[in-house]
Short mmCIF file of C-alpha atoms in Angstrom, two decimals:
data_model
loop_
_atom_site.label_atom_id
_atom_site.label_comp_id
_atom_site.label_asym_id
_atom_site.label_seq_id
_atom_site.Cartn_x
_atom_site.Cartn_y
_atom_site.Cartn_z
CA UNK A 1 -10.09 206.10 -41.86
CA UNK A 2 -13.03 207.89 -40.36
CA UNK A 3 -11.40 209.25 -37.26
CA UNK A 4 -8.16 211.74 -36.64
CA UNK A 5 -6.69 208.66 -34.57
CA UNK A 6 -7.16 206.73 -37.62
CA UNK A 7 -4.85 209.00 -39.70
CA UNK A 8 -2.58 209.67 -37.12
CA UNK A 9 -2.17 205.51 -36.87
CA UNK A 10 -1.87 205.08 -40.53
CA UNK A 11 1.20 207.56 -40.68
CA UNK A 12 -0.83 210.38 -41.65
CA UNK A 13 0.51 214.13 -40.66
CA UNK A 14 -2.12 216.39 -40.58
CA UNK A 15 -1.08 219.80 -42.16
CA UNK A 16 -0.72 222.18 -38.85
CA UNK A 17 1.63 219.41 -37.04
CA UNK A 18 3.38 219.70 -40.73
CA UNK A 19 4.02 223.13 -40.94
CA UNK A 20 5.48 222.58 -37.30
CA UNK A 21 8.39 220.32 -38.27
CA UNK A 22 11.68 221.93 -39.28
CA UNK A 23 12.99 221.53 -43.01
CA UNK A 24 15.26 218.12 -43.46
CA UNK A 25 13.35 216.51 -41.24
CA UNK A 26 13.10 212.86 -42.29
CA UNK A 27 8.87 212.39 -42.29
CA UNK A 28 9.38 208.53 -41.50
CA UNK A 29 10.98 209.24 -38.38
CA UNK A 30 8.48 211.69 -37.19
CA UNK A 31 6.29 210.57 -34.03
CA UNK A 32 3.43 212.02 -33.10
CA UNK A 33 2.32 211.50 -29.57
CA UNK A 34 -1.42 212.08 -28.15
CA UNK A 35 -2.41 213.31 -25.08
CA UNK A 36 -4.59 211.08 -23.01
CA UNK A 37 -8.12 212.15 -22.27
CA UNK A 38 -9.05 213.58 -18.94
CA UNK A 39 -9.82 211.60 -16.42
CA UNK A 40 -12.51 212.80 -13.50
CA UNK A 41 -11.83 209.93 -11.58
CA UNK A 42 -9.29 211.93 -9.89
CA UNK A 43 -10.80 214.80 -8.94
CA UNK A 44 -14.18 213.22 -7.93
CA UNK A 45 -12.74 210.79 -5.56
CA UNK A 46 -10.24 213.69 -3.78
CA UNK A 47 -13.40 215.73 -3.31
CA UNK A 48 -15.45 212.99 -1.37
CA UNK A 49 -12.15 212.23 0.92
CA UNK A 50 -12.47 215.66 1.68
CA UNK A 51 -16.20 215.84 2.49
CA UNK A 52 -16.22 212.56 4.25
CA UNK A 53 -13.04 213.99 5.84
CA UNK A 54 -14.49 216.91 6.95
CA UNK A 55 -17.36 215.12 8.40
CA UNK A 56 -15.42 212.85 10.16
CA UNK A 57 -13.56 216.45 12.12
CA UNK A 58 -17.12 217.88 12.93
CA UNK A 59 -18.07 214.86 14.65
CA UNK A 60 -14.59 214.17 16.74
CA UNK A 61 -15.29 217.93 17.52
CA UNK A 62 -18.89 217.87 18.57
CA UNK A 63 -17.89 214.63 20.63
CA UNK A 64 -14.78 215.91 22.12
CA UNK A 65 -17.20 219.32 23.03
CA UNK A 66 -19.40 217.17 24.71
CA UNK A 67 -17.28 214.89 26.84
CA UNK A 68 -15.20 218.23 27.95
CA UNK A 69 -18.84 219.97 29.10
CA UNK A 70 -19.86 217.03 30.93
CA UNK A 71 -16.30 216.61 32.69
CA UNK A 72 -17.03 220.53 34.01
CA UNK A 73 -20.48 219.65 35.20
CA UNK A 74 -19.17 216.85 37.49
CA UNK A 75 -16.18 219.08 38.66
CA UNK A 76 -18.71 221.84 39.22
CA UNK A 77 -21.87 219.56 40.98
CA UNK A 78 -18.61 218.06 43.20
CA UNK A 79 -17.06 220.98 44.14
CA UNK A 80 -19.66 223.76 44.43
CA UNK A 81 -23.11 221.93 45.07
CA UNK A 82 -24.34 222.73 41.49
CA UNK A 83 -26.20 220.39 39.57
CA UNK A 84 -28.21 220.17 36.33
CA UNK A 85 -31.00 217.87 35.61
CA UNK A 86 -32.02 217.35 31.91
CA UNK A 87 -36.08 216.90 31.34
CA UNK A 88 -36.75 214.93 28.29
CA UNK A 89 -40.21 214.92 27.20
CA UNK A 90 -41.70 212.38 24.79
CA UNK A 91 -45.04 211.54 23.39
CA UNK A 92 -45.28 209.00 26.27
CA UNK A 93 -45.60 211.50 28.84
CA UNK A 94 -47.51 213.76 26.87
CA UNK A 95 -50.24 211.12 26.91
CA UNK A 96 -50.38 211.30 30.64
CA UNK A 97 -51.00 214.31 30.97
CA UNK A 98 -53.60 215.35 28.43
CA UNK A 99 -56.78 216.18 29.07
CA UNK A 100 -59.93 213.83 28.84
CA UNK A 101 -63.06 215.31 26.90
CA UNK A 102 -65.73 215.81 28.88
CA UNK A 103 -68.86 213.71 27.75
CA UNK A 104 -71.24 215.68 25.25
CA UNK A 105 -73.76 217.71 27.06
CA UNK A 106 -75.41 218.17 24.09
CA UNK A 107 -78.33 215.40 22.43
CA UNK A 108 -77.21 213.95 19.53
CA UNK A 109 -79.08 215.28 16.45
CA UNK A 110 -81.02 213.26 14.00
CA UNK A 111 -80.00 212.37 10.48
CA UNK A 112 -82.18 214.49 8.96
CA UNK A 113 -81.04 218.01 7.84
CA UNK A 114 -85.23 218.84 8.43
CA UNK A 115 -86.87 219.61 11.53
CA UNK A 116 -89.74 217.07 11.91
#
């Protein structure tokens, strides 16, 4: 018997619980009860729910947002002529339109760090 469990199995009443029990109590009839050990299971799994939950309200939000501002822009281009156009710009069209390097005026230079 290594372990309190152990004692507490083999019918062994360790001396604070002792002191605890009232006089003319029969010993044989005594039951001592452990508590379970904590579990994290619990907790860890409520607080993902409510991240993933949380998540989950952003992105209804930001969708909801964006289907109610694009509802007002048709109302508004319908009704009172205004419109909005959205320019994307991408590396395709950034390749059109840059600039080609002129050839090199310059003569190309020798090798050789020395003048000959």
């Amino acid at each position: 018997m290594q372990l309190p469990e152990d004692q507490i199995r083999a019918g062994h009443i360790p001396a604070d619980l002792y002191r605890q029990i009232p006089p003319g109590t029969d010993l044989r009839k005594v039951v001592i009860v452990q508590e379970a050990p904590r579990s994290y299971k619990g907790p860890i799994v409520l607080t993902l729910v409510i991240i993933a939950g949380s998540v989950a309200v952003l992105l209804v939000i930001a969708f909801v947002v964006q289907v109610i501002a694009t509802a007002a822009l048709a109302v508004l281009s319908a009704t009172c002529g205004l419109s909005y156009t959205i320019n994307r710009t991408g590396k395709s069209s950034s390749r059109r339109t840059a600039r080609k390097t002129p050839a090199r005026s310059r003569p190309v230079r020798s090798k050789s760090r020395y003048r000959k």
